[in-house]
Amino acid sequence: MASTARFDVVAIGNAIVDVLARADDALIERENLVKGSMRLIDADEAERLYGAMGPAIEMSGGSAANTLAGMAALGRRCGFIGQVADDQLGHVFTHDLTALGVAFDTPPSDGGAPTARCLILVTPDGQRTMNTFLGASQNLGRESLDAALIADADILYLEGYLWNADASRAAMAEAIGLAKAAGRRVAFTLSDTFVVAGHGEDFRRMTAARDIDILFANEAELLVLAQEGDFETALAKVAADVPLLVATRGAHGAVAVTNGERTAVAAEAIDDVVDTTGAGDLFAAGFLSGLAEGRPIADCLTMGAVCAREIIAQVGPRAQTDLRAKVAKRLG
């Protein structure tokens, strides 16, 4: 039976503007950064590192917002809950998201921390090293939740990065309750290994309680969550508590386990990896769009892989190609 919900997905996530710049490995070493990782920084460090970066491109980002942007490009109906400030970057973020057709009505904060930004260093191998100043985004509180919006979406999609701040963690926990009370599914992305390392006990408790219906993780995140060193062991362990587990493995493709049934697809071929920023976000966009269309899990995985391929072949996390055409060509 067709859904009567207004939205396919409503997401709660960090409202961030990305600042991307090319960098060589020497800069990564000088700054004592771990290539391919994400770290949180304060306002002073953000200003200092920005001064050390080369020419940069600014574009709206944020993990969950990137996923919604991809879904909107695929024709899905989406809404977003996130906190920006009433400043220039906040206006940029709001315009960029709503221009794609995503509903975003969270009032901006007036005064206090500025809109969040992520300083991203992209090395010649396409790896992105992210340095995030959370700013206003971490101040998303329960008062910013739109209960009617959450209840009117088939899936509530939550970004693990928001689990790091007390206010946003409480807001997400309440949002889960609102979605469950409305009979909706909850999807959760683990976001990064440092998030899982810091909050793994919470996430394991949530999966054991069946608060999460759909879990997205990459291989490294899954190993930390499961507290295992072997991928297959970790996959089986986590899948026992999650109705639908989706694990990405980079060049080794992706796997989904639903109700004990395993489905795997290979990674899509690509000639040149330009920038891996947003690859996981766009994979989730393709997968969730496939679910919204009622497609088989194998098709959902393939849609995710196609969207991930398109995003790593360009700079930045918002697609510059016609995702719907690319998916249609691949699936026929």
PDB file of C-alpha atoms in Angstrom, residues 3-309:
ATOM      1  CA  SER A   3       2.461   5.619   1.942  1.00  0.00           C
ATOM      2  CA  THR A   4       0.263   8.526   3.009  1.00  0.00           C
ATOM      3  CA  ALA A   5       3.193  10.356   4.641  1.00  0.00           C
ATOM      4  CA  ARG A   6       4.080  13.758   3.242  1.00  0.00           C
ATOM      5  CA  PHE A   7       7.824  13.003   3.296  1.00  0.00           C
ATOM      6  CA  ASP A   8       9.932   9.990   2.448  1.00  0.00           C
ATOM      7  CA  VAL A   9      12.634  11.075   4.904  1.00  0.00           C
ATOM      8  CA  VAL A  10      13.008  13.787   7.512  1.00  0.00           C
ATOM      9  CA  ALA A  11      16.571  14.118   8.785  1.00  0.00           C
ATOM     10  CA  ILE A  12      18.126  15.728  11.821  1.00  0.00           C
ATOM     11  CA  GLY A  13      21.748  16.739  11.409  1.00  0.00           C
ATOM     12  CA  ASN A  14      24.481  19.325  11.628  1.00  0.00           C
ATOM     13  CA  ALA A  15      23.869  22.389   9.472  1.00  0.00           C
ATOM     14  CA  ILE A  16      27.384  23.019   8.164  1.00  0.00           C
ATOM     15  CA  VAL A  17      29.001  24.971   5.361  1.00  0.00           C
ATOM     16  CA  ASP A  18      32.029  23.131   3.948  1.00  0.00           C
ATOM     17  CA  VAL A  19      35.218  24.981   3.063  1.00  0.00           C
ATOM     18  CA  LEU A  20      37.267  22.759   0.732  1.00  0.00           C
ATOM     19  CA  ALA A  21      40.851  23.297  -0.375  1.00  0.00           C
ATOM     20  CA  ARG A  22      43.461  21.193  -2.131  1.00  0.00           C
ATOM     21  CA  ALA A  23      46.385  20.249   0.108  1.00  0.00           C
ATOM     22  CA  ASP A  24      49.541  18.186  -0.154  1.00  0.00           C
ATOM     23  CA  ASP A  25      50.578  15.530   2.330  1.00  0.00           C
ATOM     24  CA  ALA A  26      53.168  17.906   3.769  1.00  0.00           C
ATOM     25  CA  LEU A  27      50.434  20.205   5.113  1.00  0.00           C
ATOM     26  CA  ILE A  28      48.652  17.251   6.698  1.00  0.00           C
ATOM     27  CA  GLU A  29      51.903  16.287   8.433  1.00  0.00           C
ATOM     28  CA  ARG A  30      52.738  19.846   9.533  1.00  0.00           C
ATOM     29  CA  GLU A  31      49.332  20.172  11.137  1.00  0.00           C
ATOM     30  CA  ASN A  32      49.662  16.741  12.808  1.00  0.00           C
ATOM     31  CA  LEU A  33      46.411  15.599  11.211  1.00  0.00           C
ATOM     32  CA  VAL A  34      45.283  12.031  10.539  1.00  0.00           C
ATOM     33  CA  LYS A  35      44.536  11.783   6.838  1.00  0.00           C
ATOM     34  CA  GLY A  36      40.953  10.787   6.079  1.00  0.00           C
ATOM     35  CA  SER A  37      39.698  11.491   9.591  1.00  0.00           C
ATOM     36  CA  MET A  38      37.387  14.088  11.120  1.00  0.00           C
ATOM     37  CA  ARG A  39      38.140  16.068  14.264  1.00  0.00           C
ATOM     38  CA  LEU A  40      36.279  18.745  16.177  1.00  0.00           C
ATOM     39  CA  ILE A  41      37.956  22.142  16.578  1.00  0.00           C
ATOM     40  CA  ASP A  42      37.125  25.392  18.362  1.00  0.00           C
ATOM     41  CA  ALA A  43      36.671  28.839  16.852  1.00  0.00           C
ATOM     42  CA  ASP A  44      40.321  29.880  17.334  1.00  0.00           C
ATOM     43  CA  GLU A  45      41.649  26.719  15.682  1.00  0.00           C
ATOM     44  CA  ALA A  46      39.184  27.134  12.832  1.00  0.00           C
ATOM     45  CA  GLU A  47      40.497  30.642  12.162  1.00  0.00           C
ATOM     46  CA  ARG A  48      44.145  29.544  12.371  1.00  0.00           C
ATOM     47  CA  LEU A  49      43.718  26.514  10.095  1.00  0.00           C
ATOM     48  CA  TYR A  50      41.715  28.533   7.578  1.00  0.00           C
ATOM     49  CA  GLY A  51      44.718  30.861   7.324  1.00  0.00           C
ATOM     50  CA  ALA A  52      46.974  27.899   6.529  1.00  0.00           C
ATOM     51  CA  MET A  53      44.725  26.567   3.765  1.00  0.00           C
ATOM     52  CA  GLY A  54      45.114  27.371   0.117  1.00  0.00           C
ATOM     53  CA  PRO A  55      42.368  28.814  -2.139  1.00  0.00           C
ATOM     54  CA  ALA A  56      39.067  27.350  -1.011  1.00  0.00           C
ATOM     55  CA  ILE A  57      35.579  26.591  -2.280  1.00  0.00           C
ATOM     56  CA  GLU A  58      32.618  27.149   0.034  1.00  0.00           C
ATOM     57  CA  MET A  59      29.519  24.993  -0.324  1.00  0.00           C
ATOM     58  CA  SER A  60      26.778  23.802   1.976  1.00  0.00           C
ATOM     59  CA  GLY A  61      27.395  20.431   3.588  1.00  0.00           C
ATOM     60  CA  GLY A  62      26.579  18.495   6.711  1.00  0.00           C
ATOM     61  CA  SER A  63      26.218  14.715   6.529  1.00  0.00           C
ATOM     62  CA  ALA A  64      22.442  14.327   6.821  1.00  0.00           C
ATOM     63  CA  ALA A  65      21.813  17.448   4.736  1.00  0.00           C
ATOM     64  CA  ASN A  66      24.030  16.005   1.991  1.00  0.00           C
ATOM     65  CA  THR A  67      21.949  12.830   2.060  1.00  0.00           C
ATOM     66  CA  LEU A  68      18.736  14.819   1.671  1.00  0.00           C
ATOM     67  CA  ALA A  69      20.231  16.853  -1.173  1.00  0.00           C
ATOM     68  CA  GLY A  70      20.996  13.598  -2.975  1.00  0.00           C
ATOM     69  CA  MET A  71      17.534  12.227  -2.308  1.00  0.00           C
ATOM     70  CA  ALA A  72      15.920  15.437  -3.571  1.00  0.00           C
ATOM     71  CA  ALA A  73      17.980  15.122  -6.760  1.00  0.00           C
ATOM     72  CA  LEU A  74      16.523  11.618  -7.120  1.00  0.00           C
ATOM     73  CA  GLY A  75      13.003  12.993  -6.820  1.00  0.00           C
ATOM     74  CA  ARG A  76      12.266  12.111  -3.210  1.00  0.00           C
ATOM     75  CA  ARG A  77      10.342  14.264  -0.693  1.00  0.00           C
ATOM     76  CA  CYS A  78      12.513  15.382   2.198  1.00  0.00           C
ATOM     77  CA  GLY A  79      12.585  17.651   5.243  1.00  0.00           C
ATOM     78  CA  PHE A  80      15.453  18.782   7.471  1.00  0.00           C
ATOM     79  CA  ILE A  81      15.803  19.853  11.084  1.00  0.00           C
ATOM     80  CA  GLY A  82      19.068  21.598  11.970  1.00  0.00           C
ATOM     81  CA  GLN A  83      20.415  24.746  13.574  1.00  0.00           C
ATOM     82  CA  VAL A  84      22.058  27.653  11.776  1.00  0.00           C
ATOM     83  CA  ALA A  85      22.771  31.162  13.050  1.00  0.00           C
ATOM     84  CA  ASP A  86      21.294  34.315  11.591  1.00  0.00           C
ATOM     85  CA  ASP A  87      24.492  35.102   9.681  1.00  0.00           C
ATOM     86  CA  GLN A  88      25.867  34.931   6.134  1.00  0.00           C
ATOM     87  CA  LEU A  89      26.784  31.253   6.206  1.00  0.00           C
ATOM     88  CA  GLY A  90      23.441  30.436   7.792  1.00  0.00           C
ATOM     89  CA  HIS A  91      21.648  32.175   4.951  1.00  0.00           C
ATOM     90  CA  VAL A  92      23.806  30.332   2.403  1.00  0.00           C
ATOM     91  CA  PHE A  93      23.030  26.970   3.978  1.00  0.00           C
ATOM     92  CA  THR A  94      19.290  27.647   4.119  1.00  0.00           C
ATOM     93  CA  HIS A  95      19.138  28.847   0.519  1.00  0.00           C
ATOM     94  CA  ASP A  96      21.161  25.929  -0.833  1.00  0.00           C
ATOM     95  CA  LEU A  97      18.984  23.318   0.856  1.00  0.00           C
ATOM     96  CA  THR A  98      15.577  24.836   0.205  1.00  0.00           C
ATOM     97  CA  ALA A  99      16.500  25.571  -3.421  1.00  0.00           C
ATOM     98  CA  LEU A 100      16.715  21.804  -3.882  1.00  0.00           C
ATOM     99  CA  GLY A 101      13.146  21.404  -2.655  1.00  0.00           C
ATOM    100  CA  VAL A 102      14.000  20.227   0.867  1.00  0.00           C
ATOM    101  CA  ALA A 103      11.684  21.593   3.571  1.00  0.00           C
ATOM    102  CA  PHE A 104      13.777  23.438   6.157  1.00  0.00           C
ATOM    103  CA  ASP A 105      11.947  25.677   8.612  1.00  0.00           C
ATOM    104  CA  THR A 106      14.035  25.498  11.810  1.00  0.00           C
ATOM    105  CA  PRO A 107      14.324  29.121  13.006  1.00  0.00           C
ATOM    106  CA  PRO A 108      17.919  30.448  12.995  1.00  0.00           C
ATOM    107  CA  SER A 109      19.478  31.286  16.342  1.00  0.00           C
ATOM    108  CA  ASP A 110      19.907  34.987  17.050  1.00  0.00           C
ATOM    109  CA  GLY A 111      23.219  35.727  18.718  1.00  0.00           C
ATOM    110  CA  GLY A 112      25.637  33.225  20.225  1.00  0.00           C
ATOM    111  CA  ALA A 113      27.744  30.848  18.154  1.00  0.00           C
ATOM    112  CA  PRO A 114      27.991  31.379  14.373  1.00  0.00           C
ATOM    113  CA  THR A 115      26.907  28.852  11.761  1.00  0.00           C
ATOM    114  CA  ALA A 116      29.053  25.721  11.739  1.00  0.00           C
ATOM    115  CA  ARG A 117      31.757  25.186   9.159  1.00  0.00           C
ATOM    116  CA  CYS A 118      33.976  22.255   8.197  1.00  0.00           C
ATOM    117  CA  LEU A 119      37.471  22.947   6.876  1.00  0.00           C
ATOM    118  CA  ILE A 120      38.264  20.100   4.478  1.00  0.00           C
ATOM    119  CA  LEU A 121      41.744  19.394   3.151  1.00  0.00           C
ATOM    120  CA  VAL A 122      41.649  17.251   0.000  1.00  0.00           C
ATOM    121  CA  THR A 123      44.935  15.493  -0.796  1.00  0.00           C
ATOM    122  CA  PRO A 124      45.986  14.279  -4.264  1.00  0.00           C
ATOM    123  CA  ASP A 125      44.719  10.759  -3.497  1.00  0.00           C
ATOM    124  CA  GLY A 126      41.181  12.126  -3.033  1.00  0.00           C
ATOM    125  CA  GLN A 127      41.160  11.617   0.730  1.00  0.00           C
ATOM    126  CA  ARG A 128      39.484  14.342   2.751  1.00  0.00           C
ATOM    127  CA  THR A 129      40.672  15.373   6.191  1.00  0.00           C
ATOM    128  CA  MET A 130      37.914  17.247   7.988  1.00  0.00           C
ATOM    129  CA  ASN A 131      38.232  19.826  10.749  1.00  0.00           C
ATOM    130  CA  THR A 132      34.826  20.793  12.068  1.00  0.00           C
ATOM    131  CA  PHE A 133      33.782  23.802  14.119  1.00  0.00           C
ATOM    132  CA  LEU A 134      30.257  22.896  15.209  1.00  0.00           C
ATOM    133  CA  GLY A 135      29.182  26.424  16.119  1.00  0.00           C
ATOM    134  CA  ALA A 136      25.423  26.889  16.228  1.00  0.00           C
ATOM    135  CA  SER A 137      24.646  23.372  14.995  1.00  0.00           C
ATOM    136  CA  GLN A 138      25.446  21.750  18.337  1.00  0.00           C
ATOM    137  CA  ASN A 139      22.872  24.005  20.021  1.00  0.00           C
ATOM    138  CA  LEU A 140      19.980  22.233  18.341  1.00  0.00           C
ATOM    139  CA  GLY A 141      17.647  21.480  21.231  1.00  0.00           C
ATOM    140  CA  ARG A 142      14.324  19.836  21.900  1.00  0.00           C
ATOM    141  CA  GLU A 143      12.556  23.149  21.336  1.00  0.00           C
ATOM    142  CA  SER A 144      13.654  23.020  17.676  1.00  0.00           C
ATOM    143  CA  LEU A 145      11.943  19.691  16.998  1.00  0.00           C
ATOM    144  CA  ASP A 146       8.879  19.731  14.783  1.00  0.00           C
ATOM    145  CA  ALA A 147       6.787  16.818  16.031  1.00  0.00           C
ATOM    146  CA  ALA A 148       4.318  17.062  13.151  1.00  0.00           C
ATOM    147  CA  LEU A 149       7.138  17.016  10.599  1.00  0.00           C
ATOM    148  CA  ILE A 150       8.717  13.937  12.171  1.00  0.00           C
ATOM    149  CA  ALA A 151       5.371  12.138  12.322  1.00  0.00           C
ATOM    150  CA  ASP A 152       4.732  12.922   8.658  1.00  0.00           C
ATOM    151  CA  ALA A 153       7.828  11.110   7.333  1.00  0.00           C
ATOM    152  CA  ASP A 154       8.158   7.426   6.539  1.00  0.00           C
ATOM    153  CA  ILE A 155      11.714   7.457   7.913  1.00  0.00           C
ATOM    154  CA  LEU A 156      13.453   9.650  10.489  1.00  0.00           C
ATOM    155  CA  TYR A 157      17.155   9.786   9.581  1.00  0.00           C
ATOM    156  CA  LEU A 158      19.622  10.722  12.321  1.00  0.00           C
ATOM    157  CA  GLU A 159      23.256  11.758  12.014  1.00  0.00           C
ATOM    158  CA  GLY A 160      25.668  10.300  14.567  1.00  0.00           C
ATOM    159  CA  TYR A 161      27.788  13.448  14.613  1.00  0.00           C
ATOM    160  CA  LEU A 162      25.024  15.186  16.586  1.00  0.00           C
ATOM    161  CA  TRP A 163      25.467  12.727  19.438  1.00  0.00           C
ATOM    162  CA  ASN A 164      28.542  14.664  20.609  1.00  0.00           C
ATOM    163  CA  ALA A 165      26.666  17.602  22.191  1.00  0.00           C
ATOM    164  CA  ASP A 166      24.314  17.292  25.163  1.00  0.00           C
ATOM    165  CA  ALA A 167      21.525  19.445  23.705  1.00  0.00           C
ATOM    166  CA  SER A 168      21.423  17.788  20.295  1.00  0.00           C
ATOM    167  CA  ARG A 169      21.776  14.308  21.825  1.00  0.00           C
ATOM    168  CA  ALA A 170      18.692  14.949  23.960  1.00  0.00           C
ATOM    169  CA  ALA A 171      16.839  16.295  20.924  1.00  0.00           C
ATOM    170  CA  MET A 172      17.640  13.190  18.883  1.00  0.00           C
ATOM    171  CA  ALA A 173      16.562  10.863  21.686  1.00  0.00           C
ATOM    172  CA  GLU A 174      13.234  12.689  21.894  1.00  0.00           C
ATOM    173  CA  ALA A 175      12.868  12.594  18.103  1.00  0.00           C
ATOM    174  CA  ILE A 176      13.243   8.812  18.163  1.00  0.00           C
ATOM    175  CA  GLY A 177      10.360   8.637  20.626  1.00  0.00           C
ATOM    176  CA  LEU A 178       8.221  10.887  18.435  1.00  0.00           C
ATOM    177  CA  ALA A 179       8.907   8.777  15.331  1.00  0.00           C
ATOM    178  CA  LYS A 180       8.188   5.511  17.123  1.00  0.00           C
ATOM    179  CA  ALA A 181       4.972   6.879  18.600  1.00  0.00           C
ATOM    180  CA  ALA A 182       3.857   7.752  15.055  1.00  0.00           C
ATOM    181  CA  GLY A 183       4.699   4.262  13.808  1.00  0.00           C
ATOM    182  CA  ARG A 184       7.627   5.465  11.702  1.00  0.00           C
ATOM    183  CA  ARG A 185      11.014   3.865  11.079  1.00  0.00           C
ATOM    184  CA  VAL A 186      14.254   5.311  12.449  1.00  0.00           C
ATOM    185  CA  ALA A 187      17.469   5.260  10.422  1.00  0.00           C
ATOM    186  CA  PHE A 188      20.818   6.125  11.976  1.00  0.00           C
ATOM    187  CA  THR A 189      24.251   6.714  10.473  1.00  0.00           C
ATOM    188  CA  LEU A 190      27.266   6.177  12.729  1.00  0.00           C
ATOM    189  CA  SER A 191      29.128   9.032  10.970  1.00  0.00           C
ATOM    190  CA  ASP A 192      32.722   8.370  12.111  1.00  0.00           C
ATOM    191  CA  THR A 193      34.825   5.999  14.202  1.00  0.00           C
ATOM    192  CA  PHE A 194      35.512   8.719  16.799  1.00  0.00           C
ATOM    193  CA  VAL A 195      31.757   9.107  17.300  1.00  0.00           C
ATOM    194  CA  VAL A 196      31.358   5.369  17.832  1.00  0.00           C
ATOM    195  CA  ALA A 197      34.392   5.240  20.127  1.00  0.00           C
ATOM    196  CA  GLY A 198      32.904   7.965  22.300  1.00  0.00           C
ATOM    197  CA  HIS A 199      29.285   6.848  22.302  1.00  0.00           C
ATOM    198  CA  GLY A 200      29.369   3.164  21.437  1.00  0.00           C
ATOM    199  CA  GLU A 201      27.649   2.156  24.659  1.00  0.00           C
ATOM    200  CA  ASP A 202      24.709   4.405  23.814  1.00  0.00           C
ATOM    201  CA  PHE A 203      24.493   3.013  20.283  1.00  0.00           C
ATOM    202  CA  ARG A 204      24.701  -0.591  21.438  1.00  0.00           C
ATOM    203  CA  ARG A 205      21.968   0.086  23.975  1.00  0.00           C
ATOM    204  CA  MET A 206      19.811   1.664  21.252  1.00  0.00           C
ATOM    205  CA  THR A 207      20.209  -1.276  18.876  1.00  0.00           C
ATOM    206  CA  ALA A 208      19.523  -3.778  21.638  1.00  0.00           C
ATOM    207  CA  ALA A 209      16.309  -1.881  22.445  1.00  0.00           C
ATOM    208  CA  ARG A 210      15.352  -1.917  18.737  1.00  0.00           C
ATOM    209  CA  ASP A 211      15.239   1.884  18.634  1.00  0.00           C
ATOM    210  CA  ILE A 212      17.051   1.774  15.282  1.00  0.00           C
ATOM    211  CA  ASP A 213      15.383   0.131  12.310  1.00  0.00           C
ATOM    212  CA  ILE A 214      18.015   0.955   9.667  1.00  0.00           C
ATOM    213  CA  LEU A 215      21.695   1.382  10.526  1.00  0.00           C
ATOM    214  CA  PHE A 216      24.341   2.756   8.154  1.00  0.00           C
ATOM    215  CA  ALA A 217      28.029   2.134   8.897  1.00  0.00           C
ATOM    216  CA  ASN A 218      31.293   1.855   7.044  1.00  0.00           C
ATOM    217  CA  GLU A 219      33.569  -1.079   7.777  1.00  0.00           C
ATOM    218  CA  ALA A 220      35.747   0.725  10.316  1.00  0.00           C
ATOM    219  CA  GLU A 221      32.735   2.082  12.221  1.00  0.00           C
ATOM    220  CA  LEU A 222      31.107  -1.336  12.286  1.00  0.00           C
ATOM    221  CA  LEU A 223      34.208  -2.933  13.817  1.00  0.00           C
ATOM    222  CA  VAL A 224      34.302  -0.329  16.592  1.00  0.00           C
ATOM    223  CA  LEU A 225      30.583  -0.684  17.294  1.00  0.00           C
ATOM    224  CA  ALA A 226      30.771  -4.474  17.445  1.00  0.00           C
ATOM    225  CA  GLN A 227      34.075  -4.415  19.357  1.00  0.00           C
ATOM    226  CA  GLU A 228      35.389  -7.002  16.936  1.00  0.00           C
ATOM    227  CA  GLY A 229      38.405  -7.197  14.630  1.00  0.00           C
ATOM    228  CA  ASP A 230      36.814  -9.202  11.817  1.00  0.00           C
ATOM    229  CA  PHE A 231      34.259  -7.719   9.423  1.00  0.00           C
ATOM    230  CA  GLU A 232      32.084 -10.815   9.026  1.00  0.00           C
ATOM    231  CA  THR A 233      31.943 -11.361  12.770  1.00  0.00           C
ATOM    232  CA  ALA A 234      31.048  -7.725  13.353  1.00  0.00           C
ATOM    233  CA  LEU A 235      28.415  -7.797  10.631  1.00  0.00           C
ATOM    234  CA  ALA A 236      26.661 -10.820  12.103  1.00  0.00           C
ATOM    235  CA  LYS A 237      26.852  -9.454  15.641  1.00  0.00           C
ATOM    236  CA  VAL A 238      25.308  -6.068  14.832  1.00  0.00           C
ATOM    237  CA  ALA A 239      22.774  -7.455  12.345  1.00  0.00           C
ATOM    238  CA  ALA A 240      21.278  -9.573  15.127  1.00  0.00           C
ATOM    239  CA  ASP A 241      19.948  -6.373  16.734  1.00  0.00           C
ATOM    240  CA  VAL A 242      19.101  -4.285  13.649  1.00  0.00           C
ATOM    241  CA  PRO A 243      16.268  -5.096  11.215  1.00  0.00           C
ATOM    242  CA  LEU A 244      18.246  -3.593   8.313  1.00  0.00           C
ATOM    243  CA  LEU A 245      22.019  -3.142   8.530  1.00  0.00           C
ATOM    244  CA  VAL A 246      23.865  -1.469   5.648  1.00  0.00           C
ATOM    245  CA  ALA A 247      27.670  -1.557   5.643  1.00  0.00           C
ATOM    246  CA  THR A 248      29.889   0.111   3.056  1.00  0.00           C
ATOM    247  CA  ARG A 249      33.409  -1.153   2.334  1.00  0.00           C
ATOM    248  CA  GLY A 250      34.878   1.400  -0.063  1.00  0.00           C
ATOM    249  CA  ALA A 251      36.379  -0.288  -3.097  1.00  0.00           C
ATOM    250  CA  HIS A 252      35.030  -3.625  -1.832  1.00  0.00           C
ATOM    251  CA  GLY A 253      31.398  -2.583  -2.321  1.00  0.00           C
ATOM    252  CA  ALA A 254      28.572  -2.728   0.186  1.00  0.00           C
ATOM    253  CA  VAL A 255      26.545  -5.279   2.127  1.00  0.00           C
ATOM    254  CA  ALA A 256      23.054  -5.221   3.592  1.00  0.00           C
ATOM    255  CA  VAL A 257      21.586  -7.699   6.057  1.00  0.00           C
ATOM    256  CA  THR A 258      17.849  -7.675   6.626  1.00  0.00           C
ATOM    257  CA  ASN A 259      16.097 -10.266   8.766  1.00  0.00           C
ATOM    258  CA  GLY A 260      19.099 -12.550   8.390  1.00  0.00           C
ATOM    259  CA  GLU A 261      19.275 -12.295   4.593  1.00  0.00           C
ATOM    260  CA  ARG A 262      22.545 -10.955   3.209  1.00  0.00           C
ATOM    261  CA  THR A 263      22.828  -8.983  -0.051  1.00  0.00           C
ATOM    262  CA  ALA A 264      26.077  -7.600  -1.467  1.00  0.00           C
ATOM    263  CA  VAL A 265      27.070  -5.460  -4.438  1.00  0.00           C
ATOM    264  CA  ALA A 266      30.425  -4.477  -5.872  1.00  0.00           C
ATOM    265  CA  ALA A 267      31.635  -0.901  -5.954  1.00  0.00           C
ATOM    266  CA  GLU A 268      30.898   0.973  -9.159  1.00  0.00           C
ATOM    267  CA  ALA A 269      33.875   1.391 -11.475  1.00  0.00           C
ATOM    268  CA  ILE A 270      35.485   4.829 -11.479  1.00  0.00           C
ATOM    269  CA  ASP A 271      38.400   6.194 -13.469  1.00  0.00           C
ATOM    270  CA  ASP A 272      39.576   8.890 -11.052  1.00  0.00           C
ATOM    271  CA  VAL A 273      38.888   9.421  -7.354  1.00  0.00           C
ATOM    272  CA  VAL A 274      38.800  13.199  -6.978  1.00  0.00           C
ATOM    273  CA  ASP A 275      37.336  13.791  -3.509  1.00  0.00           C
ATOM    274  CA  THR A 276      35.722  11.293  -1.140  1.00  0.00           C
ATOM    275  CA  THR A 277      33.818  14.019   0.752  1.00  0.00           C
ATOM    276  CA  GLY A 278      30.191  12.953   1.066  1.00  0.00           C
ATOM    277  CA  ALA A 279      30.589   9.461  -0.394  1.00  0.00           C
ATOM    278  CA  GLY A 280      28.838   7.801   2.534  1.00  0.00           C
ATOM    279  CA  ASP A 281      26.186  10.503   2.617  1.00  0.00           C
ATOM    280  CA  LEU A 282      25.310   9.997  -1.041  1.00  0.00           C
ATOM    281  CA  PHE A 283      25.390   6.224  -0.663  1.00  0.00           C
ATOM    282  CA  ALA A 284      22.694   6.611   1.991  1.00  0.00           C
ATOM    283  CA  ALA A 285      20.773   8.927  -0.362  1.00  0.00           C
ATOM    284  CA  GLY A 286      20.683   6.318  -3.091  1.00  0.00           C
ATOM    285  CA  PHE A 287      19.842   3.473  -0.738  1.00  0.00           C
ATOM    286  CA  LEU A 288      17.019   5.316   1.034  1.00  0.00           C
ATOM    287  CA  SER A 289      15.622   6.488  -2.298  1.00  0.00           C
ATOM    288  CA  GLY A 290      15.495   2.897  -3.436  1.00  0.00           C
ATOM    289  CA  LEU A 291      13.623   1.940  -0.272  1.00  0.00           C
ATOM    290  CA  ALA A 292      11.161   4.776  -0.860  1.00  0.00           C
ATOM    291  CA  GLU A 293      10.527   3.411  -4.343  1.00  0.00           C
ATOM    292  CA  GLY A 294       9.904  -0.071  -2.948  1.00  0.00           C
ATOM    293  CA  ARG A 295      12.880  -1.571  -4.770  1.00  0.00           C
ATOM    294  CA  PRO A 296      14.654  -4.818  -3.812  1.00  0.00           C
ATOM    295  CA  ILE A 297      17.613  -4.451  -1.453  1.00  0.00           C
ATOM    296  CA  ALA A 298      20.074  -5.246  -4.261  1.00  0.00           C
ATOM    297  CA  ASP A 299      18.734  -2.306  -6.268  1.00  0.00           C
ATOM    298  CA  CYS A 300      18.923  -0.052  -3.203  1.00  0.00           C
ATOM    299  CA  LEU A 301      22.576  -0.982  -2.728  1.00  0.00           C
ATOM    300  CA  THR A 302      23.302  -0.376  -6.394  1.00  0.00           C
ATOM    301  CA  MET A 303      21.620   3.029  -6.264  1.00  0.00           C
ATOM    302  CA  GLY A 304      23.781   3.891  -3.284  1.00  0.00           C
ATOM    303  CA  ALA A 305      26.923   2.750  -5.080  1.00  0.00           C
ATOM    304  CA  VAL A 306      26.072   4.799  -8.183  1.00  0.00           C
ATOM    305  CA  CYS A 307      25.488   7.947  -6.134  1.00  0.00           C
ATOM    306  CA  ALA A 308      28.710   7.404  -4.174  1.00  0.00           C
ATOM    307  CA  ARG A 309      30.652   6.976  -7.423  1.00  0.00           C
TER     308      ARG A 309
END
